[in-house]
Amino acid sequence: MTDDKQKLAAKNMLDTYLKAHRLRRTPERYVVLDKVSEATRPFGVDEIMQAVAEEGFLLSRTTVYSTLALFVKCGIARMHRFGTSRSAKYERASIADGLIHLICSQCGKVKEVKDPALMASVNNRSYSAFHPAHSCLYVYGTCSTCSRKNRKTRKSEKTTHNTNKKK
C-alpha cells in the first residue's frame, strides 16, 4: 500500500471511530495523524511534538499523549514498551504487525526485522478460545555496537590485568 493510501486509510479509520464514539474531529488529532502516518520506525511523544512544531503547531504533551492513546484504541497505532525503558514507543499499526523487535539490553536500541516464516508459524497456531488480531515479537540481546564495546573493554581490562601482574 502506498503512503497516500495508508494515510487515507488511517484518516478513514479515525473518522469512523470518532463518529461512532461521538468524539470531536479536532485539527490537533489530524495533525498528529499526519505525523504518525509518515512514521517508518518506532517514535515517542517527543518526536511527534517536535514534528508538529516544525509544521508550526504547538501542542501540549497531554494532547499528544491522549491523541496517541486514541489512535491505539482505534487501531491506527500500536504502543510498545521496549526493554527497561519507562517511556512508551508507538508504531503505525500497519508497520508493527508481523515485526520482530530486536532490543539491545544494554543501550536500549531497537531494530525491526521481518521474518515471514516465523510470523506465519506464530499466526497459524491454534489457541483454544482465543483469536489473535495481530502479533509482534520481542527478542532481547546485545547489539553489534555494544558487543564491540564489550570486547574492547574486556581486552583493555585483560591488558591492564596482565600489566599489573608483571610488576
PDB file of C-alpha atoms in Angstrom:
ATOM      1  CA  MET A   1       0.000   0.000   0.000  1.00  0.00           C
ATOM      2  CA  THR A   2       1.390   3.399  -0.939  1.00  0.00           C
ATOM      3  CA  ASP A   3       1.912   6.112   1.652  1.00  0.00           C
ATOM      4  CA  ASP A   4      -1.043   8.133   0.346  1.00  0.00           C
ATOM      5  CA  LYS A   5      -3.325   5.111   0.538  1.00  0.00           C
ATOM      6  CA  GLN A   6      -2.095   4.368   4.076  1.00  0.00           C
ATOM      7  CA  LYS A   7      -2.741   7.970   5.133  1.00  0.00           C
ATOM      8  CA  LEU A   8      -6.234   7.858   3.642  1.00  0.00           C
ATOM      9  CA  ALA A   9      -6.965   4.502   5.306  1.00  0.00           C
ATOM     10  CA  ALA A  10      -5.786   5.858   8.687  1.00  0.00           C
ATOM     11  CA  LYS A  11      -7.884   9.011   8.230  1.00  0.00           C
ATOM     12  CA  ASN A  12     -10.936   6.910   7.392  1.00  0.00           C
ATOM     13  CA  MET A  13     -10.335   4.725  10.465  1.00  0.00           C
ATOM     14  CA  LEU A  14     -10.090   7.809  12.653  1.00  0.00           C
ATOM     15  CA  ASP A  15     -13.182   9.413  11.104  1.00  0.00           C
ATOM     16  CA  THR A  16     -15.195   6.224  11.646  1.00  0.00           C
ATOM     17  CA  TYR A  17     -14.013   5.844  15.246  1.00  0.00           C
ATOM     18  CA  LEU A  18     -14.692   9.486  16.140  1.00  0.00           C
ATOM     19  CA  LYS A  19     -18.171   9.359  14.635  1.00  0.00           C
ATOM     20  CA  ALA A  20     -19.030   6.041  16.321  1.00  0.00           C
ATOM     21  CA  HIS A  21     -17.890   7.341  19.722  1.00  0.00           C
ATOM     22  CA  ARG A  22     -19.270  10.856  19.234  1.00  0.00           C
ATOM     23  CA  LEU A  23     -15.881  12.490  19.613  1.00  0.00           C
ATOM     24  CA  ARG A  24     -14.829  15.773  18.052  1.00  0.00           C
ATOM     25  CA  ARG A  25     -12.817  15.966  14.821  1.00  0.00           C
ATOM     26  CA  THR A  26     -10.157  18.382  16.060  1.00  0.00           C
ATOM     27  CA  PRO A  27      -7.356  19.764  13.874  1.00  0.00           C
ATOM     28  CA  GLU A  28      -4.831  18.618  16.516  1.00  0.00           C
ATOM     29  CA  ARG A  29      -5.829  14.978  16.039  1.00  0.00           C
ATOM     30  CA  TYR A  30      -5.371  15.221  12.287  1.00  0.00           C
ATOM     31  CA  VAL A  31      -2.001  16.979  12.566  1.00  0.00           C
ATOM     32  CA  VAL A  32      -0.762  14.166  14.816  1.00  0.00           C
ATOM     33  CA  LEU A  33      -2.306  11.605  12.451  1.00  0.00           C
ATOM     34  CA  ASP A  34      -0.272  13.026   9.557  1.00  0.00           C
ATOM     35  CA  LYS A  35       2.959  12.610  11.526  1.00  0.00           C
ATOM     36  CA  VAL A  36       2.043   9.101  12.694  1.00  0.00           C
ATOM     37  CA  SER A  37       1.163   8.153   9.105  1.00  0.00           C
ATOM     38  CA  GLU A  38       4.599   9.314   7.935  1.00  0.00           C
ATOM     39  CA  ALA A  39       6.496   7.351  10.605  1.00  0.00           C
ATOM     40  CA  THR A  40       8.664   4.485   9.393  1.00  0.00           C
ATOM     41  CA  ARG A  41      10.100   3.444  12.777  1.00  0.00           C
ATOM     42  CA  PRO A  42       9.029   3.495  16.436  1.00  0.00           C
ATOM     43  CA  PHE A  43       8.505   7.006  17.795  1.00  0.00           C
ATOM     44  CA  GLY A  44       7.811   8.658  21.123  1.00  0.00           C
ATOM     45  CA  VAL A  45       5.708  11.612  22.202  1.00  0.00           C
ATOM     46  CA  ASP A  46       8.708  13.958  21.971  1.00  0.00           C
ATOM     47  CA  GLU A  47       9.326  13.070  18.319  1.00  0.00           C
ATOM     48  CA  ILE A  48       5.691  13.774  17.448  1.00  0.00           C
ATOM     49  CA  MET A  49       5.764  17.073  19.363  1.00  0.00           C
ATOM     50  CA  GLN A  50       8.906  18.133  17.504  1.00  0.00           C
ATOM     51  CA  ALA A  51       7.491  17.098  14.108  1.00  0.00           C
ATOM     52  CA  VAL A  52       4.248  19.032  14.588  1.00  0.00           C
ATOM     53  CA  ALA A  53       6.185  22.048  15.933  1.00  0.00           C
ATOM     54  CA  GLU A  54       8.208  22.062  12.703  1.00  0.00           C
ATOM     55  CA  GLU A  55       4.865  22.378  10.880  1.00  0.00           C
ATOM     56  CA  GLY A  56       4.010  25.423  13.016  1.00  0.00           C
ATOM     57  CA  PHE A  57       1.658  23.725  15.506  1.00  0.00           C
ATOM     58  CA  LEU A  58       2.279  23.864  19.236  1.00  0.00           C
ATOM     59  CA  LEU A  59       0.571  21.008  21.045  1.00  0.00           C
ATOM     60  CA  SER A  60       0.738  20.174  24.712  1.00  0.00           C
ATOM     61  CA  ARG A  61       2.283  16.911  25.818  1.00  0.00           C
ATOM     62  CA  THR A  62      -1.118  15.926  27.238  1.00  0.00           C
ATOM     63  CA  THR A  63      -2.788  16.452  23.856  1.00  0.00           C
ATOM     64  CA  VAL A  64      -0.206  14.279  22.100  1.00  0.00           C
ATOM     65  CA  TYR A  65      -0.449  11.533  24.757  1.00  0.00           C
ATOM     66  CA  SER A  66      -4.247  11.478  24.629  1.00  0.00           C
ATOM     67  CA  THR A  67      -4.262  11.531  20.819  1.00  0.00           C
ATOM     68  CA  LEU A  68      -1.833   8.605  20.626  1.00  0.00           C
ATOM     69  CA  ALA A  69      -3.929   6.694  23.186  1.00  0.00           C
ATOM     70  CA  LEU A  70      -6.959   7.325  20.961  1.00  0.00           C
ATOM     71  CA  PHE A  71      -5.027   6.017  17.937  1.00  0.00           C
ATOM     72  CA  VAL A  72      -4.154   2.844  19.850  1.00  0.00           C
ATOM     73  CA  LYS A  73      -7.826   2.320  20.750  1.00  0.00           C
ATOM     74  CA  CYS A  74      -8.998   2.716  17.172  1.00  0.00           C
ATOM     75  CA  GLY A  75      -6.247   0.535  15.677  1.00  0.00           C
ATOM     76  CA  ILE A  76      -4.154   3.175  13.916  1.00  0.00           C
ATOM     77  CA  ALA A  77      -1.109   2.725  16.166  1.00  0.00           C
ATOM     78  CA  ARG A  78       0.412   0.144  18.487  1.00  0.00           C
ATOM     79  CA  MET A  79       2.097   1.009  21.790  1.00  0.00           C
ATOM     80  CA  HIS A  80       5.253  -0.775  22.942  1.00  0.00           C
ATOM     81  CA  ARG A  81       7.479  -0.625  25.988  1.00  0.00           C
ATOM     82  CA  PHE A  82      10.873  -1.862  24.873  1.00  0.00           C
ATOM     83  CA  GLY A  83      13.287  -3.226  27.439  1.00  0.00           C
ATOM     84  CA  THR A  84      13.529  -1.374  30.712  1.00  0.00           C
ATOM     85  CA  SER A  85      12.520   1.942  29.177  1.00  0.00           C
ATOM     86  CA  ARG A  86       9.745   3.611  31.132  1.00  0.00           C
ATOM     87  CA  SER A  87       8.568   5.665  28.156  1.00  0.00           C
ATOM     88  CA  ALA A  88       6.231   4.195  25.584  1.00  0.00           C
ATOM     89  CA  LYS A  89       7.084   3.966  21.917  1.00  0.00           C
ATOM     90  CA  TYR A  90       4.474   3.847  19.193  1.00  0.00           C
ATOM     91  CA  GLU A  91       4.326   2.495  15.664  1.00  0.00           C
ATOM     92  CA  ARG A  92       1.814   2.666  12.867  1.00  0.00           C
ATOM     93  CA  ALA A  93      -0.282  -0.481  13.177  1.00  0.00           C
ATOM     94  CA  SER A  94       0.420  -1.450   9.570  1.00  0.00           C
ATOM     95  CA  ILE A  95       4.162  -1.407  10.303  1.00  0.00           C
ATOM     96  CA  ALA A  96       4.001  -3.080  13.715  1.00  0.00           C
ATOM     97  CA  ASP A  97       2.096  -6.146  12.533  1.00  0.00           C
ATOM     98  CA  GLY A  98       4.386  -9.085  11.992  1.00  0.00           C
ATOM     99  CA  LEU A  99       7.584  -7.354  13.097  1.00  0.00           C
ATOM    100  CA  ILE A 100      10.294  -8.856  15.206  1.00  0.00           C
ATOM    101  CA  HIS A 101      11.794  -6.219  17.523  1.00  0.00           C
ATOM    102  CA  LEU A 102      15.450  -6.860  18.347  1.00  0.00           C
ATOM    103  CA  ILE A 103      16.120  -4.957  21.569  1.00  0.00           C
ATOM    104  CA  CYS A 104      19.588  -4.356  22.987  1.00  0.00           C
ATOM    105  CA  SER A 105      19.539  -4.984  26.728  1.00  0.00           C
ATOM    106  CA  GLN A 106      22.479  -2.615  27.223  1.00  0.00           C
ATOM    107  CA  CYS A 107      21.729   0.528  25.220  1.00  0.00           C
ATOM    108  CA  GLY A 108      18.019   0.015  24.511  1.00  0.00           C
ATOM    109  CA  LYS A 109      18.363   0.371  20.739  1.00  0.00           C
ATOM    110  CA  VAL A 110      15.513  -1.295  18.828  1.00  0.00           C
ATOM    111  CA  LYS A 111      15.866  -2.782  15.372  1.00  0.00           C
ATOM    112  CA  GLU A 112      12.884  -4.139  13.481  1.00  0.00           C
ATOM    113  CA  VAL A 113      13.152  -7.093  11.139  1.00  0.00           C
ATOM    114  CA  LYS A 114      10.625  -9.176   9.290  1.00  0.00           C
ATOM    115  CA  ASP A 115      10.768 -12.953   9.256  1.00  0.00           C
ATOM    116  CA  PRO A 116       7.704 -14.047   7.287  1.00  0.00           C
ATOM    117  CA  ALA A 117       8.266 -17.755   8.000  1.00  0.00           C
ATOM    118  CA  LEU A 118       8.460 -17.236  11.774  1.00  0.00           C
ATOM    119  CA  MET A 119       5.463 -14.900  11.856  1.00  0.00           C
ATOM    120  CA  ALA A 120       3.432 -17.286   9.660  1.00  0.00           C
ATOM    121  CA  SER A 121       4.196 -20.038  12.159  1.00  0.00           C
ATOM    122  CA  VAL A 122       3.040 -17.845  15.052  1.00  0.00           C
ATOM    123  CA  ASN A 123      -0.073 -16.652  13.234  1.00  0.00           C
ATOM    124  CA  ASN A 124      -1.082 -20.137  12.080  1.00  0.00           C
ATOM    125  CA  ARG A 125      -1.067 -21.600  15.578  1.00  0.00           C
ATOM    126  CA  SER A 126      -4.400 -22.516  17.049  1.00  0.00           C
ATOM    127  CA  TYR A 127      -5.225 -21.218  20.506  1.00  0.00           C
ATOM    128  CA  SER A 128      -8.327 -22.516  22.218  1.00  0.00           C
ATOM    129  CA  ALA A 129     -10.930 -19.795  22.760  1.00  0.00           C
ATOM    130  CA  PHE A 130      -8.531 -17.099  21.560  1.00  0.00           C
ATOM    131  CA  HIS A 131      -8.422 -15.370  18.181  1.00  0.00           C
ATOM    132  CA  PRO A 132      -5.271 -13.280  17.580  1.00  0.00           C
ATOM    133  CA  ALA A 133      -5.758  -9.892  15.914  1.00  0.00           C
ATOM    134  CA  HIS A 134      -2.083  -9.046  15.306  1.00  0.00           C
ATOM    135  CA  SER A 135       1.335 -10.088  16.527  1.00  0.00           C
ATOM    136  CA  CYS A 136       4.839  -8.846  17.124  1.00  0.00           C
ATOM    137  CA  LEU A 137       7.786 -10.462  18.820  1.00  0.00           C
ATOM    138  CA  TYR A 138      10.421  -9.000  21.176  1.00  0.00           C
ATOM    139  CA  VAL A 139      13.896 -10.565  21.181  1.00  0.00           C
ATOM    140  CA  TYR A 140      16.370  -9.259  23.769  1.00  0.00           C
ATOM    141  CA  GLY A 141      20.122  -9.459  23.377  1.00  0.00           C
ATOM    142  CA  THR A 142      23.183  -7.325  22.672  1.00  0.00           C
ATOM    143  CA  CYS A 143      23.534  -5.182  19.558  1.00  0.00           C
ATOM    144  CA  SER A 144      26.718  -5.188  17.472  1.00  0.00           C
ATOM    145  CA  THR A 145      27.810  -1.765  18.769  1.00  0.00           C
ATOM    146  CA  CYS A 146      27.561  -2.842  22.420  1.00  0.00           C
ATOM    147  CA  SER A 147      29.238  -6.178  21.601  1.00  0.00           C
ATOM    148  CA  ARG A 148      32.222  -4.319  20.112  1.00  0.00           C
ATOM    149  CA  LYS A 149      32.404  -2.019  23.164  1.00  0.00           C
ATOM    150  CA  ASN A 150      32.260  -5.047  25.483  1.00  0.00           C
ATOM    151  CA  ARG A 151      35.092  -6.791  23.586  1.00  0.00           C
ATOM    152  CA  LYS A 152      37.241  -3.630  23.723  1.00  0.00           C
ATOM    153  CA  THR A 153      36.552  -3.234  27.456  1.00  0.00           C
ATOM    154  CA  ARG A 154      37.421  -6.884  28.170  1.00  0.00           C
ATOM    155  CA  LYS A 155      40.548  -6.609  26.042  1.00  0.00           C
ATOM    156  CA  SER A 156      41.730  -3.441  27.831  1.00  0.00           C
ATOM    157  CA  GLU A 157      40.918  -4.963  31.242  1.00  0.00           C
ATOM    158  CA  LYS A 158      42.909  -8.067  30.308  1.00  0.00           C
ATOM    159  CA  THR A 159      45.858  -5.906  29.190  1.00  0.00           C
ATOM    160  CA  THR A 160      45.710  -3.848  32.391  1.00  0.00           C
ATOM    161  CA  HIS A 161      45.430  -7.009  34.497  1.00  0.00           C
ATOM    162  CA  ASN A 162      48.432  -8.631  32.757  1.00  0.00           C
ATOM    163  CA  THR A 163      50.499  -5.423  33.117  1.00  0.00           C
ATOM    164  CA  ASN A 164      49.775  -5.301  36.857  1.00  0.00           C
ATOM    165  CA  LYS A 165      50.818  -8.969  37.276  1.00  0.00           C
ATOM    166  CA  LYS A 166      54.259  -8.308  35.763  1.00  0.00           C
ATOM    167  CA  LYS A 167      55.083  -5.597  38.327  1.00  0.00           C
TER     168      LYS A 167
END
